[in-house]
Short mmCIF file of C-alpha atoms in Angstrom, two decimals:
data_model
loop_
_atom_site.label_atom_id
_atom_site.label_comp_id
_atom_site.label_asym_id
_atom_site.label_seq_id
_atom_site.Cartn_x
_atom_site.Cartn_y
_atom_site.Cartn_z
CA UNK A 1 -2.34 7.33 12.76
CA UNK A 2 -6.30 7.02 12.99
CA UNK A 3 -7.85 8.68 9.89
CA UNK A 4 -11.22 10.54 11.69
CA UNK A 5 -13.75 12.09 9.84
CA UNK A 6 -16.44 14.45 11.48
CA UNK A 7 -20.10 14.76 9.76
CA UNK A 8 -22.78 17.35 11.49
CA UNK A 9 -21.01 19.81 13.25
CA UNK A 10 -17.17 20.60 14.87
CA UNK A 11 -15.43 19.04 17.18
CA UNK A 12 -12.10 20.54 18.94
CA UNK A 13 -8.95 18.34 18.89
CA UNK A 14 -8.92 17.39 22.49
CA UNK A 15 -12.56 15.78 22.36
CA UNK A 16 -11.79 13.64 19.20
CA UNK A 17 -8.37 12.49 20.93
CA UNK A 18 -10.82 11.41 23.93
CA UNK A 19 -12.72 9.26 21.29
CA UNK A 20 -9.97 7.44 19.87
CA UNK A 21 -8.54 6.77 23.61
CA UNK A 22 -12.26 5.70 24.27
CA UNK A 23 -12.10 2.91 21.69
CA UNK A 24 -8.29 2.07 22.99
CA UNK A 25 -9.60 1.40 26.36
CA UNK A 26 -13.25 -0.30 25.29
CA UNK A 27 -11.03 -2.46 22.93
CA UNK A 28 -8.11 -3.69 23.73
CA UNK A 29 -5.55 -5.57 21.34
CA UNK A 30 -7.12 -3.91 18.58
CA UNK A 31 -5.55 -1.79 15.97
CA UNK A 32 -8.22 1.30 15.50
CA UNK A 33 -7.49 2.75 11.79
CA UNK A 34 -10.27 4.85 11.33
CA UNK A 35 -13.35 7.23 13.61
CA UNK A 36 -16.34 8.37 11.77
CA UNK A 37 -17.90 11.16 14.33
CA UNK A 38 -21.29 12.30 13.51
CA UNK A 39 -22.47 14.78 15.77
CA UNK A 40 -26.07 15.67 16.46
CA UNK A 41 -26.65 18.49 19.16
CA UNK A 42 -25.53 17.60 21.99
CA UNK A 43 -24.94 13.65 21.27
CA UNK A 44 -22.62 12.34 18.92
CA UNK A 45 -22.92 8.77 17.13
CA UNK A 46 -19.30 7.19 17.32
CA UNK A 47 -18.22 4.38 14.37
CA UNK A 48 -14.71 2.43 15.04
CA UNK A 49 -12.87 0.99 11.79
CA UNK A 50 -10.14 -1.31 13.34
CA UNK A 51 -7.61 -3.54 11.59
CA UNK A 52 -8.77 -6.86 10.68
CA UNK A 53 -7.69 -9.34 13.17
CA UNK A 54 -5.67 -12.47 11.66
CA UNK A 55 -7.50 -16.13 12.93
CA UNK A 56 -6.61 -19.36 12.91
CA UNK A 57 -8.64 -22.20 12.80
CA UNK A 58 -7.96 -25.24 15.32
CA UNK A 59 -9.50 -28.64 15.20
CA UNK A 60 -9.34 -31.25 17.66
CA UNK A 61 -7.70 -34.35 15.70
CA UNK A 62 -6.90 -37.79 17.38
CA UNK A 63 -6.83 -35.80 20.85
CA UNK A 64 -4.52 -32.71 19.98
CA UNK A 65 -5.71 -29.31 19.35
CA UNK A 66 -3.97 -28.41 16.59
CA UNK A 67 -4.34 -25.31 13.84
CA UNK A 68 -2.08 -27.75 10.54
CA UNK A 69 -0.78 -30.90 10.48
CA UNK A 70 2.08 -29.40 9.19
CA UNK A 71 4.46 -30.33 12.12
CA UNK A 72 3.94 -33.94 12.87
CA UNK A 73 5.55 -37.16 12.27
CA UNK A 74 4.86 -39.55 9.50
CA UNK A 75 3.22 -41.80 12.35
CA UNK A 76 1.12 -39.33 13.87
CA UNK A 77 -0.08 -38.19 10.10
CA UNK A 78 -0.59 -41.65 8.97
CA UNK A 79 -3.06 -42.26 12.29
CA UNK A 80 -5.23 -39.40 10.80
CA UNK A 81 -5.36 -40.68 7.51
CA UNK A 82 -6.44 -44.08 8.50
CA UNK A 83 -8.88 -43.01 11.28
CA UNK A 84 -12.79 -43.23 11.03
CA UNK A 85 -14.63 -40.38 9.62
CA UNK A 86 -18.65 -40.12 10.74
CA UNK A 87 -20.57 -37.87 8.57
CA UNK A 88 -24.10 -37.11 8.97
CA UNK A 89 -26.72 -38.50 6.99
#
């Protein structure tokens, strides 16, 4: 259910339901929770709300991409631990 809200004038059902398939189709794989439609004459100014999208941080650590060290072997977690870290001065 997208909540919409309409400032400035009326819009019928069929036009709003355009909208929200409009932001569908410009954005895929995201969740759209909420349309603010302000309308002004002839143009209207069109404000998507979508669901916050989860992300994941990966690092590149002695040559794996990986998001946690969570699933590694003590070897593999002891090479990180004992590797060289540069910092910049």
């Amino acid at each position: 259910m997208v909540d919409v809200h309409v400032a400035g004038g009326e819009l019928g059902q069929e036009e709003i339901n355009t909208y929200i398939q409009r932001a569908k189709d410009k954005y895929p794989g995201r969740e759209l929770q909420g349309l603010d439609i302000v309308v002004d004459g002839e143009y209207v100014d069109l404000q998507y709300h979508f669901k916050p999208v989860s992300f994941s941080r990966i690092r590149r650590i002695t040559g794996y991409l990986v998001g946690d060290m969570g699933r590694w072997n003590n070897a593999k977690a002891a090479e990180e631990r004992n590797r060289v870290k540069h910092g910049v001065s």
